[in-house]
Amino acid sequence: MSWVKTIDGYSLALKGNKLVCQNPKGQQLKSVPAKLKKTKAARELLALRDWLKEHERSCQETIEMWMLRSIPVLKKVLSALWADPAWSTPLTNCVVTLDEDEGGFLRDVDNKKGIGVVNLDGETLWLKAEQLYLQHPILLTDLEDYRELAAELDFTQGIDQLFRETWPRPKKIEEKAYNITEFADGRFEQLNYALSKCKTLGYRVSGGYAVCPVWEDGAIVEARYWVGADYPEGETWTGDLSWVDENEKVIPLSKVG
């Protein structure tokens, strides 16, 4: 910890998310005296704590965006970021693939050595590539093998990748099918409860639909799931799931990626 001197010989520091205090003799106190909580040093340390929390959240959201959009990430970018635990902690143990379809669990990134991974054979390798992909699990052909190896090696992930729920596209889809009905008929005692659930999960609601923009082959399509549009206090039932293009035109399921 880095101690910051304040009034009357006392010092303050951050221990995780907690403000801690040291008396003039260098002994750490069980709690911070009230008079010290109002000092400039205390305010600045607490502001730093809040900034770090926001920084960690922002880093994790960015990494999740890389995965959800399968965006290529340059090795030299990751190498520069790796020293910051707000970046390296959620990146460690993510499954990545490289240009040559090689890949594994990401363990380290060095601009000179390359990209350090543990592959499906359990071998630690330094792979030479200028960029990598944090793949969405639906795109991993060896998903089950990665899940088994992660459990065997006791690897934990900082983002929801390997064990997030996936819904593989059916092999056979009717040519004129536009809606998925498997998720319909979910009952909510009040529409308010459905809207609250959408908000909690991070989905915007428009025109009675929970909507989610999805990147597909470099373009945005919008998934729409009916949750209801009647009285907020009234009962509601969920409906179909469908996708529309940028022109609001419903996309046939055969054309959904």
mmCIF file of C-alpha atoms in Angstrom:
data_model
loop_
_atom_site.group_PDB
_atom_site.id
_atom_site.type_symbol
_atom_site.label_atom_id
_atom_site.label_comp_id
_atom_site.label_asym_id
_atom_site.label_seq_id
_atom_site.Cartn_x
_atom_site.Cartn_y
_atom_site.Cartn_z
ATOM 1 C CA MET A 1 0.000 0.000 0.000
ATOM 2 C CA SER A 2 1.072 3.582 -0.647
ATOM 3 C CA TRP A 3 0.485 5.731 2.411
ATOM 4 C CA VAL A 4 -0.554 9.352 2.003
ATOM 5 C CA LYS A 5 0.271 11.697 4.867
ATOM 6 C CA THR A 6 -2.557 13.769 6.278
ATOM 7 C CA ILE A 7 -3.221 15.850 9.423
ATOM 8 C CA ASP A 8 -1.634 15.318 12.847
ATOM 9 C CA GLY A 9 0.946 12.819 11.558
ATOM 10 C CA TYR A 10 -1.630 10.255 10.409
ATOM 11 C CA SER A 11 -1.473 8.484 7.036
ATOM 12 C CA LEU A 12 -4.190 7.033 4.831
ATOM 13 C CA ALA A 13 -4.161 4.361 2.139
ATOM 14 C CA LEU A 14 -6.432 2.122 0.128
ATOM 15 C CA LYS A 15 -6.533 -1.582 0.974
ATOM 16 C CA GLY A 16 -8.630 -3.023 -1.796
ATOM 17 C CA ASN A 17 -11.785 -0.912 -1.741
ATOM 18 C CA LYS A 18 -11.375 0.068 1.911
ATOM 19 C CA LEU A 19 -9.848 3.239 3.321
ATOM 20 C CA VAL A 20 -7.338 2.397 6.090
ATOM 21 C CA CYS A 21 -5.363 4.515 8.535
ATOM 22 C CA GLN A 22 -1.965 4.519 10.177
ATOM 23 C CA ASN A 23 -1.188 6.503 13.320
ATOM 24 C CA PRO A 24 1.957 8.640 13.724
ATOM 25 C CA LYS A 25 3.793 5.596 15.189
ATOM 26 C CA GLY A 26 3.187 3.593 12.044
ATOM 27 C CA GLN A 27 0.550 1.310 13.553
ATOM 28 C CA GLN A 28 -2.483 0.495 11.413
ATOM 29 C CA LEU A 29 -5.761 1.293 13.166
ATOM 30 C CA LYS A 30 -8.906 -0.849 13.087
ATOM 31 C CA SER A 31 -10.949 2.068 11.768
ATOM 32 C CA VAL A 32 -10.414 5.529 10.331
ATOM 33 C CA PRO A 33 -11.048 8.384 12.818
ATOM 34 C CA ALA A 34 -13.961 10.598 11.799
ATOM 35 C CA LYS A 35 -11.810 13.721 11.534
ATOM 36 C CA LEU A 36 -9.618 12.045 8.923
ATOM 37 C CA LYS A 37 -12.532 10.994 6.701
ATOM 38 C CA LYS A 38 -13.143 14.649 5.842
ATOM 39 C CA THR A 39 -9.572 15.440 4.818
ATOM 40 C CA LYS A 40 -8.408 16.141 1.288
ATOM 41 C CA ALA A 41 -6.306 12.959 1.325
ATOM 42 C CA ALA A 42 -9.358 10.855 2.184
ATOM 43 C CA ARG A 43 -11.470 12.459 -0.538
ATOM 44 C CA GLU A 44 -8.758 11.936 -3.143
ATOM 45 C CA LEU A 45 -8.188 8.296 -2.175
ATOM 46 C CA LEU A 46 -11.905 7.538 -2.291
ATOM 47 C CA ALA A 47 -12.144 9.256 -5.663
ATOM 48 C CA LEU A 48 -9.245 7.085 -6.849
ATOM 49 C CA ARG A 49 -11.061 3.984 -5.566
ATOM 50 C CA ASP A 50 -14.186 4.923 -7.514
ATOM 51 C CA TRP A 51 -12.124 5.618 -10.640
ATOM 52 C CA LEU A 52 -10.391 2.238 -10.390
ATOM 53 C CA LYS A 53 -13.727 0.447 -10.023
ATOM 54 C CA GLU A 54 -15.061 2.229 -13.102
ATOM 55 C CA HIS A 55 -11.819 1.452 -14.958
ATOM 56 C CA GLU A 56 -12.151 -2.264 -14.140
ATOM 57 C CA ARG A 57 -15.776 -2.267 -15.281
ATOM 58 C CA SER A 58 -14.874 -0.467 -18.503
ATOM 59 C CA CYS A 59 -12.034 -2.906 -19.274
ATOM 60 C CA GLN A 60 -14.261 -5.922 -18.717
ATOM 61 C CA GLU A 61 -17.026 -4.502 -20.909
ATOM 62 C CA THR A 62 -14.509 -3.810 -23.681
ATOM 63 C CA ILE A 63 -13.166 -7.376 -23.524
ATOM 64 C CA GLU A 64 -16.705 -8.762 -23.633
ATOM 65 C CA MET A 65 -17.388 -6.589 -26.683
ATOM 66 C CA TRP A 66 -14.306 -8.051 -28.402
ATOM 67 C CA MET A 67 -15.722 -11.514 -27.749
ATOM 68 C CA LEU A 68 -19.321 -10.782 -28.698
ATOM 69 C CA ARG A 69 -18.282 -9.190 -31.993
ATOM 70 C CA SER A 70 -15.313 -11.500 -32.647
ATOM 71 C CA ILE A 71 -13.156 -8.415 -33.176
ATOM 72 C CA PRO A 72 -9.469 -9.062 -34.000
ATOM 73 C CA VAL A 73 -7.176 -7.627 -31.308
ATOM 74 C CA LEU A 74 -3.580 -6.704 -32.079
ATOM 75 C CA LYS A 75 -0.842 -8.440 -30.091
ATOM 76 C CA LYS A 76 1.024 -5.165 -29.545
ATOM 77 C CA VAL A 77 -2.121 -3.642 -28.006
ATOM 78 C CA LEU A 78 -2.567 -6.528 -25.556
ATOM 79 C CA SER A 79 1.149 -6.504 -24.761
ATOM 80 C CA ALA A 80 0.926 -2.842 -23.785
ATOM 81 C CA LEU A 81 -2.174 -3.439 -21.647
ATOM 82 C CA TRP A 82 -1.064 -6.644 -19.935
ATOM 83 C CA ALA A 83 0.750 -4.947 -17.034
ATOM 84 C CA ASP A 84 -2.568 -3.499 -15.871
ATOM 85 C CA PRO A 85 -4.491 -6.147 -13.871
ATOM 86 C CA ALA A 86 -7.768 -4.468 -14.842
ATOM 87 C CA TRP A 87 -7.003 -5.794 -18.336
ATOM 88 C CA SER A 88 -4.922 -8.924 -17.731
ATOM 89 C CA THR A 89 -7.161 -10.474 -15.039
ATOM 90 C CA PRO A 90 -10.324 -10.763 -17.190
ATOM 91 C CA LEU A 91 -8.202 -11.667 -20.252
ATOM 92 C CA THR A 92 -6.375 -14.536 -18.535
ATOM 93 C CA ASN A 93 -7.840 -17.944 -19.474
ATOM 94 C CA CYS A 94 -9.999 -16.549 -22.258
ATOM 95 C CA VAL A 95 -10.028 -18.945 -25.192
ATOM 96 C CA VAL A 96 -8.412 -17.238 -28.162
ATOM 97 C CA THR A 97 -7.743 -18.284 -31.736
ATOM 98 C CA LEU A 98 -5.118 -16.951 -34.109
ATOM 99 C CA ASP A 99 -4.897 -16.371 -37.828
ATOM 100 C CA GLU A 100 -3.850 -19.990 -38.456
ATOM 101 C CA ASP A 101 -6.740 -21.355 -36.346
ATOM 102 C CA GLU A 102 -4.266 -22.214 -33.593
ATOM 103 C CA GLY A 103 -5.327 -21.222 -30.130
ATOM 104 C CA GLY A 104 -5.915 -22.074 -26.517
ATOM 105 C CA PHE A 105 -6.315 -20.505 -23.115
ATOM 106 C CA LEU A 106 -4.618 -17.103 -23.061
ATOM 107 C CA ARG A 107 -1.969 -16.968 -20.336
ATOM 108 C CA ASP A 108 0.379 -14.152 -21.311
ATOM 109 C CA VAL A 109 1.164 -11.675 -24.080
ATOM 110 C CA ASP A 110 4.647 -10.407 -24.859
ATOM 111 C CA ASN A 111 5.504 -8.243 -27.843
ATOM 112 C CA LYS A 112 8.745 -10.198 -28.413
ATOM 113 C CA LYS A 113 7.895 -13.757 -27.291
ATOM 114 C CA GLY A 114 4.408 -13.789 -28.780
ATOM 115 C CA ILE A 115 1.082 -15.008 -27.398
ATOM 116 C CA GLY A 116 1.316 -17.495 -24.541
ATOM 117 C CA VAL A 117 -1.424 -20.118 -24.508
ATOM 118 C CA VAL A 118 -2.262 -23.528 -23.063
ATOM 119 C CA ASN A 119 -3.650 -25.593 -25.927
ATOM 120 C CA LEU A 120 -6.124 -28.477 -25.835
ATOM 121 C CA ASP A 121 -3.241 -30.932 -25.338
ATOM 122 C CA GLY A 122 -2.338 -29.126 -22.108
ATOM 123 C CA GLU A 123 0.895 -27.789 -23.617
ATOM 124 C CA THR A 124 2.143 -24.269 -22.931
ATOM 125 C CA LEU A 125 3.154 -22.577 -26.172
ATOM 126 C CA TRP A 126 4.300 -19.177 -27.403
ATOM 127 C CA LEU A 127 2.511 -18.567 -30.685
ATOM 128 C CA LYS A 128 3.653 -16.085 -33.286
ATOM 129 C CA ALA A 129 0.825 -13.966 -34.642
ATOM 130 C CA GLU A 130 0.139 -10.270 -34.932
ATOM 131 C CA GLN A 131 -3.478 -10.530 -33.777
ATOM 132 C CA LEU A 132 -5.894 -12.849 -32.045
ATOM 133 C CA TYR A 133 -9.625 -13.370 -31.629
ATOM 134 C CA LEU A 134 -11.534 -13.807 -28.376
ATOM 135 C CA GLN A 135 -14.063 -16.173 -29.823
ATOM 136 C CA HIS A 136 -17.717 -16.344 -28.884
ATOM 137 C CA PRO A 137 -18.361 -19.895 -27.594
ATOM 138 C CA ILE A 138 -20.893 -20.576 -30.371
ATOM 139 C CA LEU A 139 -17.975 -20.296 -32.843
ATOM 140 C CA LEU A 140 -15.695 -22.739 -30.983
ATOM 141 C CA THR A 141 -15.864 -26.153 -32.650
ATOM 142 C CA ASP A 142 -14.053 -27.680 -29.638
ATOM 143 C CA LEU A 143 -16.228 -25.974 -27.016
ATOM 144 C CA GLU A 144 -16.857 -29.110 -24.936
ATOM 145 C CA ASP A 145 -13.151 -30.000 -24.976
ATOM 146 C CA TYR A 146 -12.269 -26.510 -23.744
ATOM 147 C CA ARG A 147 -14.880 -26.761 -20.993
ATOM 148 C CA GLU A 148 -13.504 -30.111 -19.822
ATOM 149 C CA LEU A 149 -9.903 -28.890 -19.851
ATOM 150 C CA ALA A 150 -10.842 -25.704 -17.974
ATOM 151 C CA ALA A 151 -12.435 -27.825 -15.239
ATOM 152 C CA GLU A 152 -9.467 -30.210 -15.173
ATOM 153 C CA LEU A 153 -6.911 -27.402 -14.873
ATOM 154 C CA ASP A 154 -9.141 -25.377 -12.521
ATOM 155 C CA PHE A 155 -9.039 -22.384 -14.872
ATOM 156 C CA THR A 156 -11.471 -19.601 -14.025
ATOM 157 C CA GLN A 157 -12.503 -16.887 -16.467
ATOM 158 C CA GLY A 158 -12.987 -13.194 -15.807
ATOM 159 C CA ILE A 159 -15.673 -12.917 -18.485
ATOM 160 C CA ASP A 160 -18.597 -15.158 -19.295
ATOM 161 C CA GLN A 161 -17.220 -17.057 -22.280
ATOM 162 C CA LEU A 162 -16.888 -20.835 -22.063
ATOM 163 C CA PHE A 163 -19.858 -21.475 -19.825
ATOM 164 C CA ARG A 164 -22.286 -18.904 -21.180
ATOM 165 C CA GLU A 165 -25.484 -20.424 -22.518
ATOM 166 C CA THR A 166 -25.503 -20.961 -26.274
ATOM 167 C CA TRP A 167 -28.253 -21.868 -28.731
ATOM 168 C CA PRO A 168 -26.788 -23.519 -31.844
ATOM 169 C CA ARG A 169 -28.579 -22.837 -35.085
ATOM 170 C CA PRO A 170 -30.733 -25.830 -36.169
ATOM 171 C CA LYS A 171 -29.432 -27.734 -39.177
ATOM 172 C CA LYS A 172 -32.843 -27.633 -40.852
ATOM 173 C CA ILE A 173 -34.893 -24.420 -40.968
ATOM 174 C CA GLU A 174 -38.083 -23.919 -42.914
ATOM 175 C CA GLU A 175 -37.543 -21.466 -45.750
ATOM 176 C CA LYS A 176 -40.510 -19.270 -44.774
ATOM 177 C CA ALA A 177 -39.892 -19.346 -41.001
ATOM 178 C CA TYR A 178 -39.433 -15.913 -39.442
ATOM 179 C CA ASN A 179 -40.061 -16.424 -35.704
ATOM 180 C CA ILE A 180 -38.751 -18.644 -32.937
ATOM 181 C CA THR A 181 -41.601 -19.697 -30.661
ATOM 182 C CA GLU A 182 -39.770 -21.844 -28.069
ATOM 183 C CA PHE A 183 -39.471 -18.925 -25.646
ATOM 184 C CA ALA A 184 -43.091 -17.759 -25.885
ATOM 185 C CA ASP A 185 -45.772 -18.058 -23.191
ATOM 186 C CA GLY A 186 -43.610 -16.973 -20.283
ATOM 187 C CA ARG A 187 -46.013 -15.413 -17.774
ATOM 188 C CA PHE A 188 -45.387 -12.311 -15.652
ATOM 189 C CA GLU A 189 -47.922 -11.245 -13.048
ATOM 190 C CA GLN A 190 -47.332 -7.653 -14.126
ATOM 191 C CA LEU A 191 -45.765 -6.124 -17.222
ATOM 192 C CA ASN A 192 -43.762 -3.976 -14.801
ATOM 193 C CA TYR A 193 -41.969 -7.117 -13.607
ATOM 194 C CA ALA A 194 -41.038 -8.074 -17.175
ATOM 195 C CA LEU A 195 -39.770 -4.556 -17.898
ATOM 196 C CA SER A 196 -37.743 -4.572 -14.695
ATOM 197 C CA LYS A 197 -36.180 -7.904 -15.666
ATOM 198 C CA CYS A 198 -35.255 -6.515 -19.084
ATOM 199 C CA LYS A 199 -33.609 -3.503 -17.463
ATOM 200 C CA THR A 200 -31.694 -5.694 -15.007
ATOM 201 C CA LEU A 201 -30.359 -7.813 -17.882
ATOM 202 C CA GLY A 202 -29.367 -4.710 -19.856
ATOM 203 C CA TYR A 203 -31.985 -4.840 -22.615
ATOM 204 C CA ARG A 204 -33.801 -1.833 -24.012
ATOM 205 C CA VAL A 205 -37.566 -2.191 -24.511
ATOM 206 C CA SER A 206 -39.211 -0.596 -27.546
ATOM 207 C CA GLY A 207 -42.779 -1.059 -28.777
ATOM 208 C CA GLY A 208 -43.366 -4.025 -26.489
ATOM 209 C CA TYR A 209 -40.147 -5.805 -27.507
ATOM 210 C CA ALA A 210 -36.946 -6.375 -25.595
ATOM 211 C CA VAL A 211 -34.352 -5.514 -28.239
ATOM 212 C CA CYS A 212 -30.693 -6.350 -28.636
ATOM 213 C CA PRO A 213 -28.363 -5.158 -31.437
ATOM 214 C CA VAL A 214 -26.197 -7.994 -32.733
ATOM 215 C CA TRP A 215 -23.106 -7.710 -34.918
ATOM 216 C CA GLU A 216 -23.263 -10.214 -37.764
ATOM 217 C CA ASP A 217 -20.603 -10.227 -40.506
ATOM 218 C CA GLY A 218 -19.798 -6.553 -39.919
ATOM 219 C CA ALA A 219 -23.425 -5.365 -39.952
ATOM 220 C CA ILE A 220 -25.911 -4.798 -37.159
ATOM 221 C CA VAL A 221 -29.140 -6.767 -36.944
ATOM 222 C CA GLU A 222 -31.608 -6.393 -34.102
ATOM 223 C CA ALA A 223 -33.069 -9.259 -32.114
ATOM 224 C CA ARG A 224 -36.618 -8.615 -30.861
ATOM 225 C CA TYR A 225 -38.437 -10.563 -28.162
ATOM 226 C CA TRP A 226 -42.041 -9.726 -27.301
ATOM 227 C CA VAL A 227 -42.643 -8.946 -23.615
ATOM 228 C CA GLY A 228 -45.918 -6.998 -23.840
ATOM 229 C CA ALA A 229 -47.236 -3.474 -24.298
ATOM 230 C CA ASP A 230 -50.466 -3.254 -22.277
ATOM 231 C CA TYR A 231 -51.069 -1.741 -18.835
ATOM 232 C CA PRO A 232 -47.882 -1.824 -16.721
ATOM 233 C CA GLU A 233 -49.808 -3.296 -13.771
ATOM 234 C CA GLY A 234 -51.515 -5.931 -15.923
ATOM 235 C CA GLU A 235 -50.530 -9.530 -16.569
ATOM 236 C CA THR A 236 -48.331 -10.206 -19.595
ATOM 237 C CA TRP A 237 -47.117 -13.178 -21.607
ATOM 238 C CA THR A 238 -43.935 -13.315 -23.648
ATOM 239 C CA GLY A 239 -44.134 -13.938 -27.389
ATOM 240 C CA ASP A 240 -41.902 -14.788 -30.317
ATOM 241 C CA LEU A 241 -38.248 -14.018 -30.984
ATOM 242 C CA SER A 242 -37.250 -12.584 -34.364
ATOM 243 C CA TRP A 243 -34.586 -10.477 -36.067
ATOM 244 C CA VAL A 244 -34.817 -7.387 -38.270
ATOM 245 C CA ASP A 245 -32.267 -5.719 -40.516
ATOM 246 C CA GLU A 246 -31.258 -2.038 -40.569
ATOM 247 C CA ASN A 247 -34.384 -1.292 -42.651
ATOM 248 C CA GLU A 248 -36.713 -2.823 -40.040
ATOM 249 C CA LYS A 249 -37.386 -5.767 -42.353
ATOM 250 C CA VAL A 250 -37.843 -9.135 -40.648
ATOM 251 C CA ILE A 251 -35.020 -11.540 -41.532
ATOM 252 C CA PRO A 252 -35.916 -15.157 -42.415
ATOM 253 C CA LEU A 253 -34.436 -17.561 -39.868
ATOM 254 C CA SER A 254 -32.527 -19.233 -42.698
ATOM 255 C CA LYS A 255 -30.605 -15.967 -43.113
ATOM 256 C CA VAL A 256 -29.855 -15.454 -39.412
ATOM 257 C CA GLY A 257 -26.247 -16.359 -38.582
#
